[in-house]
mmCIF file of C-alpha atoms and ligand atoms in Angstrom:
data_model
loop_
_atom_site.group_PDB
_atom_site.id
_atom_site.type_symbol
_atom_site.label_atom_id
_atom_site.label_comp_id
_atom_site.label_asym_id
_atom_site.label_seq_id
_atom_site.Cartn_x
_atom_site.Cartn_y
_atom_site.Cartn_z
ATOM 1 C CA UNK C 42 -20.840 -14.516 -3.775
ATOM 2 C CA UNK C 43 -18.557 -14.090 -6.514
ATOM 3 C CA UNK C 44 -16.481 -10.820 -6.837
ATOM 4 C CA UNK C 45 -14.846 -9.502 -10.366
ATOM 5 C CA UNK C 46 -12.391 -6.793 -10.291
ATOM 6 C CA UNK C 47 -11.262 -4.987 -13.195
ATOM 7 C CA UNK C 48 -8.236 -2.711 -12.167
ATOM 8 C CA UNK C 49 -4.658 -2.145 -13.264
ATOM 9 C CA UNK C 50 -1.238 -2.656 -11.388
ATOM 10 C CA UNK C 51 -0.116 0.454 -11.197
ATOM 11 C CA UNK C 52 -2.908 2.912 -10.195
ATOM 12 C CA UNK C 53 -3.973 4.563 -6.780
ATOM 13 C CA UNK C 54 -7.207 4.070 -7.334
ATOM 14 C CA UNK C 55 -7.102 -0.224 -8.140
ATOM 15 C CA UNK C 56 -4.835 0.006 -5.301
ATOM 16 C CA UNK C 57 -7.285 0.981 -2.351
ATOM 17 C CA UNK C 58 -9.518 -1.035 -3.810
ATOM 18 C CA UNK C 59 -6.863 -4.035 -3.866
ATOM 19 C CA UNK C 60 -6.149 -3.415 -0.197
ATOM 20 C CA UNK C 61 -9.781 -3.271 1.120
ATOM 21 C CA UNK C 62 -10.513 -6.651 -0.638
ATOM 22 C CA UNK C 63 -7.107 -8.261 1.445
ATOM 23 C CA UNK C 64 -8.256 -6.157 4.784
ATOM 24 C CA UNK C 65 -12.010 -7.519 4.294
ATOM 25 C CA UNK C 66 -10.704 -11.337 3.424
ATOM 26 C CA UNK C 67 -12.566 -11.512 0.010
ATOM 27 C CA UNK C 68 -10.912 -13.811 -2.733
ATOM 28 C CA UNK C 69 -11.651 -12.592 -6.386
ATOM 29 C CA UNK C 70 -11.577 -12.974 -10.050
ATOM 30 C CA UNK C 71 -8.500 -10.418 -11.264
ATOM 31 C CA UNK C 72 -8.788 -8.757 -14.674
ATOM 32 C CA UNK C 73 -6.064 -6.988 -15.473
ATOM 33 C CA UNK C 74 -6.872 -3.537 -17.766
ATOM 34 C CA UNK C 75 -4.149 -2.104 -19.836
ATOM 35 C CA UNK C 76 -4.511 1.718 -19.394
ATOM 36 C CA UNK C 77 -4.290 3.733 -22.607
ATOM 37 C CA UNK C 78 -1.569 6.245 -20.534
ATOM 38 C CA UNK C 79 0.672 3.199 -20.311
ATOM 39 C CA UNK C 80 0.548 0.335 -22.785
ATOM 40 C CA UNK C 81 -0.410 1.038 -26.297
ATOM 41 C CA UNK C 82 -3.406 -0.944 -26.873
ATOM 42 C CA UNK C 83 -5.692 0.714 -23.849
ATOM 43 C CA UNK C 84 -7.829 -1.865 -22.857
ATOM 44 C CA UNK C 85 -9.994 0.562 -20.612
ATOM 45 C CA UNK C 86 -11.178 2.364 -23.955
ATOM 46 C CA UNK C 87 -12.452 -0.853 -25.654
ATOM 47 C CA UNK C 88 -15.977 -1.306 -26.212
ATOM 48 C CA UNK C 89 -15.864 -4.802 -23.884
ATOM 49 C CA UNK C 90 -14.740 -2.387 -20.837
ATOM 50 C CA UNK C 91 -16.417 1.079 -21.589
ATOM 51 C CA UNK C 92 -19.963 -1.266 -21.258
ATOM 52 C CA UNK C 93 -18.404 -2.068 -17.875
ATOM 53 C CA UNK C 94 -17.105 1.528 -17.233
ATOM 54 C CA UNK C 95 -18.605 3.869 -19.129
ATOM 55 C CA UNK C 96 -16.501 6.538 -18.118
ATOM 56 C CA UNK C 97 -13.292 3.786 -19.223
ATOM 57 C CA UNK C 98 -11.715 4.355 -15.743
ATOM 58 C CA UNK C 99 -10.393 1.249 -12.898
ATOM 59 C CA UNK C 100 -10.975 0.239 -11.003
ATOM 60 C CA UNK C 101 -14.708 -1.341 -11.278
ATOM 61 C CA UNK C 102 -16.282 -4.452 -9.078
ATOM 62 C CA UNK C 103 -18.668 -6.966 -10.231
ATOM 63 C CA UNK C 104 -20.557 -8.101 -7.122
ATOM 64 C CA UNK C 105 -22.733 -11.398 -8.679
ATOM 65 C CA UNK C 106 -23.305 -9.158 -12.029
ATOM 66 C CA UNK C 107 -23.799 -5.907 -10.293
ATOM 67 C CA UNK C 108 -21.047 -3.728 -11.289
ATOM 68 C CA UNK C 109 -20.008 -0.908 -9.214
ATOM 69 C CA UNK C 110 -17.416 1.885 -10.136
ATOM 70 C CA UNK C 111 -15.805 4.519 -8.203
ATOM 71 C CA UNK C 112 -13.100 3.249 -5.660
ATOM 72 C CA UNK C 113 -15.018 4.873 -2.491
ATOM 73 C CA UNK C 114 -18.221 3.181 -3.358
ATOM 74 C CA UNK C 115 -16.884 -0.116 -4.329
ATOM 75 C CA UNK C 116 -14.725 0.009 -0.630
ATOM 76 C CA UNK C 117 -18.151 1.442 1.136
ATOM 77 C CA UNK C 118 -19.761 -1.742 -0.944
ATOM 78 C CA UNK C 119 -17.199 -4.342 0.093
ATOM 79 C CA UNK C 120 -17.498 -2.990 3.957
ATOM 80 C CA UNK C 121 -21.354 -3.738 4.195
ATOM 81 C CA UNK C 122 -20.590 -7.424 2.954
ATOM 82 C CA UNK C 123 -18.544 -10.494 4.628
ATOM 83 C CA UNK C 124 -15.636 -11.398 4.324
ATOM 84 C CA UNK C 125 -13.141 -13.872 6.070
ATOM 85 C CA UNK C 126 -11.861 -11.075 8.431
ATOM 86 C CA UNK C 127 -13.932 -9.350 10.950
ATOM 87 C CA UNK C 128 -12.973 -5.991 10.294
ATOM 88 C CA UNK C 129 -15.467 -2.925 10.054
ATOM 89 C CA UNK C 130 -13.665 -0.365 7.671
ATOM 90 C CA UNK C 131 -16.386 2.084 8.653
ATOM 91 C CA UNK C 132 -16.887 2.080 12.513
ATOM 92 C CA UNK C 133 -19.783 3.366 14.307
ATOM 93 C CA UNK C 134 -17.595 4.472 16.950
ATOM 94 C CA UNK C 135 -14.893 6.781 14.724
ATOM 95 C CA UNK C 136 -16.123 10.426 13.922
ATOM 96 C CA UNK C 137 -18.186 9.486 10.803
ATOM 97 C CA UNK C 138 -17.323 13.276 9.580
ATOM 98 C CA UNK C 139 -14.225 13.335 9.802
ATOM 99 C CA UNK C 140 -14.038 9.770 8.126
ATOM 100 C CA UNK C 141 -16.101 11.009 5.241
ATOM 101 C CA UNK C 142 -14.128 13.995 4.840
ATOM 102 C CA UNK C 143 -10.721 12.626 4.790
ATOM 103 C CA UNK C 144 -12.053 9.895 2.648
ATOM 104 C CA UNK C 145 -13.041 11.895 0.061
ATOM 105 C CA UNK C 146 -10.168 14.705 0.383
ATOM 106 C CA UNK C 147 -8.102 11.225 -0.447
ATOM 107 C CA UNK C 148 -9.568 10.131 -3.406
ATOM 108 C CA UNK C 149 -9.133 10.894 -7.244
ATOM 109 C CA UNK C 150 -12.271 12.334 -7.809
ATOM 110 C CA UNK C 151 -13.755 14.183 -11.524
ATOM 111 C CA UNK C 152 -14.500 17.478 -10.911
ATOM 112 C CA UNK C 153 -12.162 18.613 -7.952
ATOM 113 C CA UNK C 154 -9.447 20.522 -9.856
ATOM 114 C CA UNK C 155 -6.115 18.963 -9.715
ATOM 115 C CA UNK C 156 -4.097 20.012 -6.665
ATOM 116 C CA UNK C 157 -7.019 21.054 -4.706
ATOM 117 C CA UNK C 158 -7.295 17.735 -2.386
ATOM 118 C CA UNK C 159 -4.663 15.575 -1.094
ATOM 119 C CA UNK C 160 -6.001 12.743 -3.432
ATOM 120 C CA UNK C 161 -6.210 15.381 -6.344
ATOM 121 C CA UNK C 162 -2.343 17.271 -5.000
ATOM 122 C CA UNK C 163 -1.002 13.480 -5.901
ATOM 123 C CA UNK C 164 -1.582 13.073 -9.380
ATOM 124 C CA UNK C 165 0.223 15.713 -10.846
ATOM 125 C CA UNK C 166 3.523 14.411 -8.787
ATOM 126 C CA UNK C 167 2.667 11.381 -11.158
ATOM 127 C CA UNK C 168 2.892 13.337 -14.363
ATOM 128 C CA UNK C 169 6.754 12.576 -14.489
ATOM 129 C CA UNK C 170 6.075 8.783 -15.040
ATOM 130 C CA UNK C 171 2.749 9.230 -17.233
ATOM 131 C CA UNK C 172 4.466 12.026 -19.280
ATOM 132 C CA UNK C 173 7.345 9.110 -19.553
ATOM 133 C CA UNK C 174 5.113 6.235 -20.364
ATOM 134 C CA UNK C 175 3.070 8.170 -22.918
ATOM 135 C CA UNK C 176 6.078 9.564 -25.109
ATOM 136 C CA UNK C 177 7.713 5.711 -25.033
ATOM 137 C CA UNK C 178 4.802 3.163 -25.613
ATOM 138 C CA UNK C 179 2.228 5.542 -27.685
ATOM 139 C CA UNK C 180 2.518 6.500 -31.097
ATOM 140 C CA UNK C 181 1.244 9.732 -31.918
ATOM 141 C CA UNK C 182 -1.493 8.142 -34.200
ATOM 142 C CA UNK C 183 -2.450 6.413 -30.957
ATOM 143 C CA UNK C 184 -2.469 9.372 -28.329
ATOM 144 C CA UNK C 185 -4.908 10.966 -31.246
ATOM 145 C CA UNK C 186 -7.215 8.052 -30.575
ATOM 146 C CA UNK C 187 -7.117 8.364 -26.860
ATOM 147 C CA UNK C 188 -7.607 11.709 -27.360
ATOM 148 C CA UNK C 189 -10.553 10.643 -29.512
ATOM 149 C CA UNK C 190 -11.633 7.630 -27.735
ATOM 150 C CA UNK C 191 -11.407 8.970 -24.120
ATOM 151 C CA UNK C 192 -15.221 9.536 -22.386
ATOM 152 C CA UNK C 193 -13.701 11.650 -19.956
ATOM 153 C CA UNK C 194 -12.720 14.860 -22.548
ATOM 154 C CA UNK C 195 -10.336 16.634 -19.917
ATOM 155 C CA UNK C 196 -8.042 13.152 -19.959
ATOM 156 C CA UNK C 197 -7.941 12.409 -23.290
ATOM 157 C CA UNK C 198 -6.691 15.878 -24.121
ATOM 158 C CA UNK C 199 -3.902 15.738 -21.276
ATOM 159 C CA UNK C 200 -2.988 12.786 -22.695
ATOM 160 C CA UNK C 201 -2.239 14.012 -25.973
ATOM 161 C CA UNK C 202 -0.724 16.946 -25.002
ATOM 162 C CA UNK C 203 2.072 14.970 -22.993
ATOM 163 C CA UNK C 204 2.975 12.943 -25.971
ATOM 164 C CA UNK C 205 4.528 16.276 -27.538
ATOM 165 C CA UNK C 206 5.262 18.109 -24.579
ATOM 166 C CA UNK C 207 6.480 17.553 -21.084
ATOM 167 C CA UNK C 208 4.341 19.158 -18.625
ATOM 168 C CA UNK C 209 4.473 17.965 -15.292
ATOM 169 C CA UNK C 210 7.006 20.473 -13.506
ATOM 170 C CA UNK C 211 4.354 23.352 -13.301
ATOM 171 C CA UNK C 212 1.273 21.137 -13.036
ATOM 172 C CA UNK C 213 3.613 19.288 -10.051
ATOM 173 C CA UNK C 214 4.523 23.111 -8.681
ATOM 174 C CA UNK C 215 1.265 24.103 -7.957
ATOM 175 C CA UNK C 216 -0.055 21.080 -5.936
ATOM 176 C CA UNK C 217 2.712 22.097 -3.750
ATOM 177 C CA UNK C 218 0.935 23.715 -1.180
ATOM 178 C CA UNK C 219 -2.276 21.267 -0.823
ATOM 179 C CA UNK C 220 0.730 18.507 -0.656
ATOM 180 C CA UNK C 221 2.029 20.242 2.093
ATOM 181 C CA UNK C 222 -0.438 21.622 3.868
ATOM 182 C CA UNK C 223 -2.560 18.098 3.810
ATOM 183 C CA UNK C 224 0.234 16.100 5.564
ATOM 184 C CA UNK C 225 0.956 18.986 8.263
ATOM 185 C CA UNK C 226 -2.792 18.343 8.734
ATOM 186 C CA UNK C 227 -2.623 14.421 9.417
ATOM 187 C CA UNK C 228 0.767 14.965 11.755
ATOM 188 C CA UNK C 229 -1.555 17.170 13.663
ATOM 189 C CA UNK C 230 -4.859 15.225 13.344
ATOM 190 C CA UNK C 231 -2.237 11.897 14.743
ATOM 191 C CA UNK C 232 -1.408 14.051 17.804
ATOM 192 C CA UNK C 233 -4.520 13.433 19.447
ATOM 193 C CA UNK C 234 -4.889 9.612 18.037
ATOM 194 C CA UNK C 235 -3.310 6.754 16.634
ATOM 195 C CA UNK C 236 -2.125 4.111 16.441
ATOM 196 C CA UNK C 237 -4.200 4.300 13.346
ATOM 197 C CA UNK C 238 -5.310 7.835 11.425
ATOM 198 C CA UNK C 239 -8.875 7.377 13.774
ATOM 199 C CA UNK C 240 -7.258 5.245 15.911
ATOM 200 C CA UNK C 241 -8.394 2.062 14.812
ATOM 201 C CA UNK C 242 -8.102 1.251 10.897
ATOM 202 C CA UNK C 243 -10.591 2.125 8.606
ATOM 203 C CA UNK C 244 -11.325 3.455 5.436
ATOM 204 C CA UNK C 245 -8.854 6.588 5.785
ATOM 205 C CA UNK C 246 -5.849 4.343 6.513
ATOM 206 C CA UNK C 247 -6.592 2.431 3.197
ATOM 207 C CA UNK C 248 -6.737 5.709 1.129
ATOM 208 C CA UNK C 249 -3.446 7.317 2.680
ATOM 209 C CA UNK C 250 -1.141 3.766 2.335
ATOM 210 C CA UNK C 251 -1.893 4.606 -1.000
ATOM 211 C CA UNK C 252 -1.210 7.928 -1.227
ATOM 212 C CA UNK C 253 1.867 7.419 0.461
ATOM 213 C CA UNK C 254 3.131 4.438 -1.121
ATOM 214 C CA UNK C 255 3.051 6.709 -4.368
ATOM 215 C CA UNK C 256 4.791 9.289 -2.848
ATOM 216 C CA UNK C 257 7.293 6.265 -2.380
ATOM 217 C CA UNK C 258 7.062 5.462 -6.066
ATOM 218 C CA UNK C 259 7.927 9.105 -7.257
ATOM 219 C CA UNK C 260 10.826 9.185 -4.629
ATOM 220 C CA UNK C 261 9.489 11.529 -2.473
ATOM 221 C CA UNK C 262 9.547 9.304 0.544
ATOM 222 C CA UNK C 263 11.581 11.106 2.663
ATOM 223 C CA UNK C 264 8.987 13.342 2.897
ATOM 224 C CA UNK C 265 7.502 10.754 4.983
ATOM 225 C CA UNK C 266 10.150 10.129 7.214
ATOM 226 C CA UNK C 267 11.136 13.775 8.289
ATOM 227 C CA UNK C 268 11.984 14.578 11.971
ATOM 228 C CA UNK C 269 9.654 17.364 11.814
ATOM 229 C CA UNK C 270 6.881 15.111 11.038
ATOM 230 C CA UNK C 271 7.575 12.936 13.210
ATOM 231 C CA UNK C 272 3.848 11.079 13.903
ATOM 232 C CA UNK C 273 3.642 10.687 10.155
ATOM 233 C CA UNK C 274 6.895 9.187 9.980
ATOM 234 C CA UNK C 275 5.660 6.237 12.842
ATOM 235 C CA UNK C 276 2.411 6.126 11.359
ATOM 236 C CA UNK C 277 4.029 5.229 7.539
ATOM 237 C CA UNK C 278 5.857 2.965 8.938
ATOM 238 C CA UNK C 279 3.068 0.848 10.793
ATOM 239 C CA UNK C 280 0.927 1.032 7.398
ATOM 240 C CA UNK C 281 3.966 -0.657 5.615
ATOM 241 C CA UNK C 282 3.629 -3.799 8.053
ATOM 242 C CA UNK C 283 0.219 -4.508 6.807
ATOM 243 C CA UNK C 284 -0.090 -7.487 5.210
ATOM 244 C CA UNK C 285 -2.112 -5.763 2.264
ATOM 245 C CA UNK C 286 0.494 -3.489 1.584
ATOM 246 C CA UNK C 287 2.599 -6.072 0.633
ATOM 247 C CA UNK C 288 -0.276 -8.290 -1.258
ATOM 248 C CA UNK C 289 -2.518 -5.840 -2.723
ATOM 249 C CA UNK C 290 0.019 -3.428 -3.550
ATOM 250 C CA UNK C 291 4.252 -4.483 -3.643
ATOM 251 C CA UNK C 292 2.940 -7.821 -5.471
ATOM 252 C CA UNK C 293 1.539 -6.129 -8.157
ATOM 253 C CA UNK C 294 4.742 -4.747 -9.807
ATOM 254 C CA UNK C 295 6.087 -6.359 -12.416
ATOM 255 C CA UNK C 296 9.411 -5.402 -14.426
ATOM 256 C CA UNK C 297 7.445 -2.895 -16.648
ATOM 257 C CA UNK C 298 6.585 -0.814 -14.172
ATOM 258 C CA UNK C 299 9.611 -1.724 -11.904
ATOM 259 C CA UNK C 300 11.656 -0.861 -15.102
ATOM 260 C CA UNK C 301 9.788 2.933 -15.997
ATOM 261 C CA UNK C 302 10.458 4.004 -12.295
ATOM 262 C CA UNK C 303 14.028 3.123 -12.929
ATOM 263 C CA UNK C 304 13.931 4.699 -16.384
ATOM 264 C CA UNK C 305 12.283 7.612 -15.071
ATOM 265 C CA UNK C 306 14.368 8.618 -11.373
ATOM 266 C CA UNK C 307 17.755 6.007 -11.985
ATOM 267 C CA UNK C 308 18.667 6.350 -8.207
ATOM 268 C CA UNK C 309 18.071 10.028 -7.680
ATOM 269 C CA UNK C 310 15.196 11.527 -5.730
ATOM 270 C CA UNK C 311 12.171 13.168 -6.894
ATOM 271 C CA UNK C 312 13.093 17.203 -8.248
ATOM 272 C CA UNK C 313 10.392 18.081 -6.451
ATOM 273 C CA UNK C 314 11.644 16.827 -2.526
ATOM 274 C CA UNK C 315 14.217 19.928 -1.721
ATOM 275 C CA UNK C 316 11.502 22.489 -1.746
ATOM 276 C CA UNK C 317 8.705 20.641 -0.136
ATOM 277 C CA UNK C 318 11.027 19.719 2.646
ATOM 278 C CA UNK C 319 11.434 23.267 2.673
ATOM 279 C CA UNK C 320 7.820 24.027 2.640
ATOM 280 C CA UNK C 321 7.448 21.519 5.618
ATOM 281 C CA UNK C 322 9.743 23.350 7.597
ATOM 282 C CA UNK C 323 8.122 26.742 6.741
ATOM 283 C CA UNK C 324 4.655 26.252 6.830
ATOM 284 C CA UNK C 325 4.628 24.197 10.309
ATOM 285 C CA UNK C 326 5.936 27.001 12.167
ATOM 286 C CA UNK C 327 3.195 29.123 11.241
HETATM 287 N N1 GSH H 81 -12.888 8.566 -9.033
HETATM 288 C C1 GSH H 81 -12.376 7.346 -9.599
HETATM 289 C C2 GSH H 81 -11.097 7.647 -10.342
HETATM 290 C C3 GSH H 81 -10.618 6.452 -11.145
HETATM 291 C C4 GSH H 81 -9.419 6.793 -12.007
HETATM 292 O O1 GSH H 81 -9.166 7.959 -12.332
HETATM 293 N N2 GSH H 81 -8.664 5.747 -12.363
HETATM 294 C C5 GSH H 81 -7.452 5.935 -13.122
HETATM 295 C C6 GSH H 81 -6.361 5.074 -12.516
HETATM 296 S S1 GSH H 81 -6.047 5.525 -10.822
HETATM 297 C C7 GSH H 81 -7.688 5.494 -14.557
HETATM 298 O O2 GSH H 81 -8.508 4.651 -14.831
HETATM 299 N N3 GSH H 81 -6.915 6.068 -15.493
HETATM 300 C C8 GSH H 81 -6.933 5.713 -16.856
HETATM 301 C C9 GSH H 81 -7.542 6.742 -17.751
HETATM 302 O O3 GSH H 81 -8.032 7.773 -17.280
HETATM 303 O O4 GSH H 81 -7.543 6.519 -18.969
HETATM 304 C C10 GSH H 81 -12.169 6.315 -8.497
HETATM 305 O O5 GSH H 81 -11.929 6.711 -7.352
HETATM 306 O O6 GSH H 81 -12.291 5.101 -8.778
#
């Protein structure tokens, strides 16, 4: 079987898709998109990839010519075939509910408004660097053609909009809560289980390294490591070990993106860490 992946370094959603391919064992052909946010000759909006992905989005998989896009389907995909590691990301044992629900609370997905999952609450806390990335590498000739170009309207508009102004404080602000709120949910929901999110690891422990490891990217780790959350902080640390976070994810930064986080934070932490520590603090004694 031979497996194609077309997905960029530094997004979420190439990412759990990245991981699941090291946790499964599967060896595959890596094409490397240039996203129009981030370099200025988007890749994902040319006419060779938009036949792939007609909505001109990573990641996408081609499984022996059949190409499948959305990172939840490809990983479901992936689970149902065999790899080199016996692992079942999907077991019949875990509460398949609960699994489905988390999974797609976790995940980017069109259509849920921005802030109102965890995997929605996480994007705008990227802004910062996008916003960044945007102003430096695109003209404003090119943001008009992303704007132009982009199948997915909504994107190509917020794309052109942050190459004149800077707009991720408020759209950051407002996934507060869901932020919040979703991780006071997994310390509780780790209470009653663990090692793992289900216990053993699945699906849900993919999506959340991810999630997490980009809260580590916009310096908001300490969230992660608080003493009032304390299962969380145990539970980040044991999905560091994997080896996939280290293959599938660390591996794939290079000095550009490397060099924009620096650009972007220097040493500091994120703006945004005071007051969600403080809406930690608040909201879990209530
Ligand atoms: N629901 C999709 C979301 C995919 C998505 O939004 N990918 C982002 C990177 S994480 C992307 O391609 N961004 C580039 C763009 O929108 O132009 C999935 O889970 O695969």
């Amino acid at each position: 079987m031979k497996l194609k992946l077309y997905h960029a370094k530094w997004s979420l959603c190439s990412q759990m898709v990245r991981v699941a391919l090291h946790e499964k064992g599967f060896s595959y052909e890596s094409k490397l998109i240039k996203l129009c946010d981030q370099y200025p000759d988007g890749e994902n909006l040319s006419i060779e990839y938009l036949n792939i992905n007609p909505k001109g989005i990573v990641p996408s998989l081609d499984i022996d010519g059949e190409i499948v896009t959305e990172s939840t389907n490809i990983i479901k995909k992936l689970n149902l075939l065999h790899g080199n590691n016996d692992l079942d990301l999907w077991p019949l044992n875990v509460d398949q509910k609960k699994l489905n629900s988390w999974v797609e609370d976790t995940t980017l997905t069109e259509g849920v408004p921005l802030g109102k999952t965890l995997g929605t609450a996480i994007p705008p806390f990227s802004l910062i660097l996008i916003n960044f990335m945007i102003k430096k590498y695109l003209t404003v000739f090119q943001a008009l053609k992303v704007f132009w170009k982009h199948p997915l309207r909504d994107r190509g508009r917020f794309f052109l909009i942050m190459k004149f102004f800077n707009i991720q404080k408020p759209v950051a602000e407002s996934s507060y809560k869901t932020l919040v709120k979703s991780l006071i949910d997994i310390e509780k929901d780790l209470e009653n289980s663990g090692p793992y999110f289900l216990g053993e690891f699945t699906h849900i422990d993919i999506n959340l390294m991810c999630c997490f490891h980009r809260l580590a990217d916009l310096k908001l780790e300490k969230i992660l490591e608080l003493d009032d959350l304390p299962n969380i902080a145990t539970y980040w640390k044991l999905l560091k070990k994997r080896e996939s976070y280290k293959k599938a994810i660390l591996d794939f930064y290079g000095k550009k993106e490397k060099g924009d986080i620096l650009s972007v934070f220097g040493e500091k932490d994120s703006m945004h860490l005071k007051p969600l520590i403080k809406m930690v603090k608040n909201l879990k004694d209530h």
